[in-house]
């Protein structure tokens, strides 16, 4: 299974080096995270979310909270945000492998992993600065919970 995780990382790196998928939302995610870092960081973001004063209505605070600790006005921040997105994809892959193995055995897990690692949309969401990889991880985590502990 380590090989599948390495294949995902390699596919993600190849995608960035060949096409560099930057969306129109990238600058807004990075800018909003930089504002969060300057205004008190993740604790302030959480306080504003629970107080009902969080005014951003287009980008979910989960991903912003994950990238805000690395926020800085430099190109290194883009790379950090991409690593956070890739971590969401790796978590999704590992959870899917676990579910497939539990439900269908080792062959099902390998097939599931191969399908994910070779899916361009899945790989792309792991290198785009956006919350999709983490949304997928949350959905699969809910599925894992229902599969394993219920």
PDB file of C-alpha atoms in Angstrom, residues 18-96:
ATOM      1  CA  UNK A  18       3.693  19.530 -16.539  1.00  0.00           C
ATOM      2  CA  UNK A  19       0.531  21.614 -16.171  1.00  0.00           C
ATOM      3  CA  UNK A  20       0.654  23.479 -12.843  1.00  0.00           C
ATOM      4  CA  UNK A  21      -3.091  23.516 -12.169  1.00  0.00           C
ATOM      5  CA  UNK A  22      -3.779  26.881 -10.584  1.00  0.00           C
ATOM      6  CA  UNK A  23      -7.442  27.792 -10.394  1.00  0.00           C
ATOM      7  CA  UNK A  24      -8.973  31.227 -10.185  1.00  0.00           C
ATOM      8  CA  UNK A  25      -9.728  30.471  -6.521  1.00  0.00           C
ATOM      9  CA  UNK A  26      -6.067  29.902  -5.616  1.00  0.00           C
ATOM     10  CA  UNK A  27      -5.265  33.535  -4.921  1.00  0.00           C
ATOM     11  CA  UNK A  28      -8.433  33.930  -2.860  1.00  0.00           C
ATOM     12  CA  UNK A  29      -7.696  30.887  -0.684  1.00  0.00           C
ATOM     13  CA  UNK A  30      -4.128  32.057  -0.123  1.00  0.00           C
ATOM     14  CA  UNK A  31      -5.202  35.650   0.519  1.00  0.00           C
ATOM     15  CA  UNK A  32      -7.919  34.657   2.972  1.00  0.00           C
ATOM     16  CA  UNK A  33      -5.524  32.345   4.844  1.00  0.00           C
ATOM     17  CA  UNK A  34      -2.966  35.156   5.007  1.00  0.00           C
ATOM     18  CA  UNK A  35      -5.640  37.454   6.475  1.00  0.00           C
ATOM     19  CA  UNK A  36      -6.524  34.762   9.035  1.00  0.00           C
ATOM     20  CA  UNK A  37      -2.868  34.430  10.039  1.00  0.00           C
ATOM     21  CA  UNK A  38      -2.546  38.192  10.434  1.00  0.00           C
ATOM     22  CA  UNK A  39      -5.760  38.512  12.472  1.00  0.00           C
ATOM     23  CA  UNK A  40      -4.953  36.008  15.185  1.00  0.00           C
ATOM     24  CA  UNK A  41      -4.597  32.692  13.400  1.00  0.00           C
ATOM     25  CA  UNK A  42      -6.698  29.581  13.732  1.00  0.00           C
ATOM     26  CA  UNK A  43      -7.926  30.318  17.300  1.00  0.00           C
ATOM     27  CA  UNK A  44      -9.383  33.638  16.105  1.00  0.00           C
ATOM     28  CA  UNK A  45     -10.918  31.915  13.062  1.00  0.00           C
ATOM     29  CA  UNK A  46     -12.600  29.325  15.298  1.00  0.00           C
ATOM     30  CA  UNK A  47     -13.872  32.039  17.621  1.00  0.00           C
ATOM     31  CA  UNK A  48     -15.345  33.968  14.679  1.00  0.00           C
ATOM     32  CA  UNK A  49     -16.940  30.822  13.242  1.00  0.00           C
ATOM     33  CA  UNK A  50     -18.632  29.908  16.520  1.00  0.00           C
ATOM     34  CA  UNK A  51     -19.618  33.514  17.260  1.00  0.00           C
ATOM     35  CA  UNK A  52     -21.265  33.816  13.855  1.00  0.00           C
ATOM     36  CA  UNK A  53     -19.037  36.676  12.725  1.00  0.00           C
ATOM     37  CA  UNK A  54     -17.157  34.717  10.040  1.00  0.00           C
ATOM     38  CA  UNK A  55     -18.155  36.515   6.864  1.00  0.00           C
ATOM     39  CA  UNK A  56     -16.517  34.420   4.129  1.00  0.00           C
ATOM     40  CA  UNK A  57     -19.270  32.631   2.245  1.00  0.00           C
ATOM     41  CA  UNK A  58     -17.392  31.018  -0.631  1.00  0.00           C
ATOM     42  CA  UNK A  59     -14.453  29.166   0.949  1.00  0.00           C
ATOM     43  CA  UNK A  60     -14.926  26.721   3.805  1.00  0.00           C
ATOM     44  CA  UNK A  61     -12.993  27.498   6.997  1.00  0.00           C
ATOM     45  CA  UNK A  62     -11.684  23.915   7.383  1.00  0.00           C
ATOM     46  CA  UNK A  63      -9.166  24.211   4.563  1.00  0.00           C
ATOM     47  CA  UNK A  64      -8.348  27.804   5.497  1.00  0.00           C
ATOM     48  CA  UNK A  65      -7.623  26.671   9.061  1.00  0.00           C
ATOM     49  CA  UNK A  66      -5.348  23.938   7.718  1.00  0.00           C
ATOM     50  CA  UNK A  67      -3.263  26.284   5.546  1.00  0.00           C
ATOM     51  CA  UNK A  68      -3.285  29.414   7.753  1.00  0.00           C
ATOM     52  CA  UNK A  69      -0.384  28.256   9.976  1.00  0.00           C
ATOM     53  CA  UNK A  70       1.893  28.321   6.902  1.00  0.00           C
ATOM     54  CA  UNK A  71       0.571  31.621   5.536  1.00  0.00           C
ATOM     55  CA  UNK A  72       3.210  34.058   4.383  1.00  0.00           C
ATOM     56  CA  UNK A  73       3.494  36.519   1.539  1.00  0.00           C
ATOM     57  CA  UNK A  74       5.788  34.350  -0.593  1.00  0.00           C
ATOM     58  CA  UNK A  75       5.656  31.625  -3.214  1.00  0.00           C
ATOM     59  CA  UNK A  76       6.540  29.055  -0.554  1.00  0.00           C
ATOM     60  CA  UNK A  77       3.007  29.415   0.779  1.00  0.00           C
ATOM     61  CA  UNK A  78       1.590  28.056  -2.498  1.00  0.00           C
ATOM     62  CA  UNK A  79       3.741  24.947  -2.111  1.00  0.00           C
ATOM     63  CA  UNK A  80       2.675  24.554   1.527  1.00  0.00           C
ATOM     64  CA  UNK A  81      -1.005  24.825   0.604  1.00  0.00           C
ATOM     65  CA  UNK A  82      -0.519  22.174  -2.063  1.00  0.00           C
ATOM     66  CA  UNK A  83       1.111  19.852   0.456  1.00  0.00           C
ATOM     67  CA  UNK A  84      -1.936  20.303   2.714  1.00  0.00           C
ATOM     68  CA  UNK A  85      -4.194  19.385  -0.229  1.00  0.00           C
ATOM     69  CA  UNK A  86      -2.023  16.356  -0.993  1.00  0.00           C
ATOM     70  CA  UNK A  87      -2.273  15.277   2.660  1.00  0.00           C
ATOM     71  CA  UNK A  88      -6.069  15.263   2.262  1.00  0.00           C
ATOM     72  CA  UNK A  89      -5.731  13.037  -0.792  1.00  0.00           C
ATOM     73  CA  UNK A  90      -3.340  10.687   0.990  1.00  0.00           C
ATOM     74  CA  UNK A  91      -5.773  10.408   3.904  1.00  0.00           C
ATOM     75  CA  UNK A  92      -8.590   9.672   1.454  1.00  0.00           C
ATOM     76  CA  UNK A  93      -6.487   7.018  -0.270  1.00  0.00           C
ATOM     77  CA  UNK A  94      -5.546   5.316   3.006  1.00  0.00           C
ATOM     78  CA  UNK A  95      -9.130   5.305   4.257  1.00  0.00           C
ATOM     79  CA  UNK A  96     -10.409   3.921   0.949  1.00  0.00           C
TER      80      UNK A  96
END
